[in-house]
Coordinates of C-alpha atoms in Angstrom, one line a residue:
X274 CA 1.3 -21.6 -4.5
X275 CA -1.7 -19.6 -5.7
X276 CA -1.9 -15.7 -4.6
X277 CA -3.9 -14.4 -1.7
X278 CA -6.3 -11.9 -2.8
X279 CA -8.4 -9.7 -0.6
X280 CA -10.9 -7.0 -1.2
X281 CA -10.7 -4.0 0.8
X282 CA -11.2 0.1 0.8
X283 CA -8.6 2.8 0.0
X284 CA -8.3 5.0 3.1
X285 CA -4.8 7.0 1.8
X286 CA -3.0 7.5 -1.3
X287 CA -0.8 10.1 -0.5
X288 CA 2.3 8.3 -1.5
X289 CA 3.9 8.1 -4.8
X290 CA 2.7 4.5 -6.3
X291 CA 1.3 3.4 -3.3
X292 CA -2.2 3.3 -1.4
X293 CA -3.4 2.2 2.0
X294 CA -5.8 -0.3 1.7
X295 CA -8.1 -1.1 4.8
X296 CA -9.4 -5.0 4.8
X297 CA -12.2 -5.6 7.1
X298 CA -12.8 -9.6 8.3
X299 CA -15.3 -11.2 10.5
X300 CA -14.0 -13.7 12.7
X301 CA -16.3 -15.8 15.5
X302 CA -14.9 -15.9 19.1
X303 CA -14.3 -19.5 19.8
X304 CA -16.0 -20.1 23.0
X305 CA -18.8 -17.0 23.4
X306 CA -19.6 -17.3 19.3
X307 CA -20.0 -13.6 19.0
X308 CA -18.6 -12.1 15.3
X309 CA -15.8 -9.7 16.1
X310 CA -14.8 -7.4 13.2
X311 CA -11.4 -6.7 12.8
X312 CA -9.1 -4.3 10.6
X313 CA -6.0 -4.5 9.1
X314 CA -4.4 -2.0 6.7
X315 CA -2.1 -2.9 4.1
X316 CA 0.1 -0.8 1.8
X317 CA -0.3 -1.5 -2.3
X318 CA 1.7 -0.9 -5.0
X319 CA -0.3 0.9 -8.2
X320 CA 1.3 2.1 -11.4
X321 CA -0.7 5.4 -12.6
X322 CA -4.2 4.5 -11.3
X323 CA -6.6 6.9 -10.4
X324 CA -7.5 6.5 -7.0
X325 CA -9.7 8.3 -4.2
X326 CA -10.4 7.7 -0.6
X327 CA -13.4 5.3 -0.5
X328 CA -12.6 3.3 -3.5
X329 CA -13.6 -0.3 -3.1
X330 CA -10.3 -2.1 -4.8
X331 CA -9.3 -5.8 -4.6
X332 CA -5.2 -6.6 -3.9
X333 CA -2.9 -9.4 -4.8
X334 CA -0.1 -10.6 -3.1
X335 CA 2.9 -9.9 -4.8
X336 CA 6.9 -9.8 -4.2
X337 CA 8.3 -7.5 -2.0
X338 CA 8.4 -4.0 -3.3
X339 CA 9.7 -2.4 -0.2
X340 CA 10.0 -3.0 3.5
X341 CA 6.5 -2.4 4.1
X342 CA 4.9 -3.2 0.5
X343 CA 4.5 -6.8 -0.5
X344 CA 0.6 -6.3 -2.1
X345 CA -0.5 -4.7 -5.5
X346 CA -3.7 -3.3 -6.4
X347 CA -5.6 -5.6 -9.0
X348 CA -8.7 -3.8 -10.1
X349 CA -10.9 -1.0 -8.9
X350 CA -14.3 -2.5 -8.0
X351 CA -16.4 0.5 -7.3
X352 CA -15.3 4.4 -7.7
X353 CA -16.0 6.6 -4.7
X354 CA -16.0 10.3 -6.2
X355 CA -14.6 12.4 -3.2
X356 CA -16.8 15.7 -2.8
X357 CA -15.5 18.5 -1.0
X358 CA -17.8 20.2 1.2
X359 CA -17.4 23.9 1.7
X360 CA -17.2 25.6 5.0
X361 CA -21.1 27.5 5.8
X362 CA -20.9 30.7 7.5
X363 CA -23.9 31.1 10.1
X364 CA -24.7 34.6 11.2

């Protein structure tokens, strides 16, 4: 049986060796034929990867690592550099 591979975006990486990846899928309603966008969040394992919020990654199904984590980050497709915006003081 082949492992499932999904593409998504990192929305959080505050845990050790774990990132939360949001996967967006488009589904068509069976009766009305309208496209419906649905999102699902997966906890994915990573070993010493430098991740930022907004990075596009590929995740692959793996053995259960913890109660909620059974996906692993396979590769980083595009890196999103996080930019911190300073506060502006308006007089």
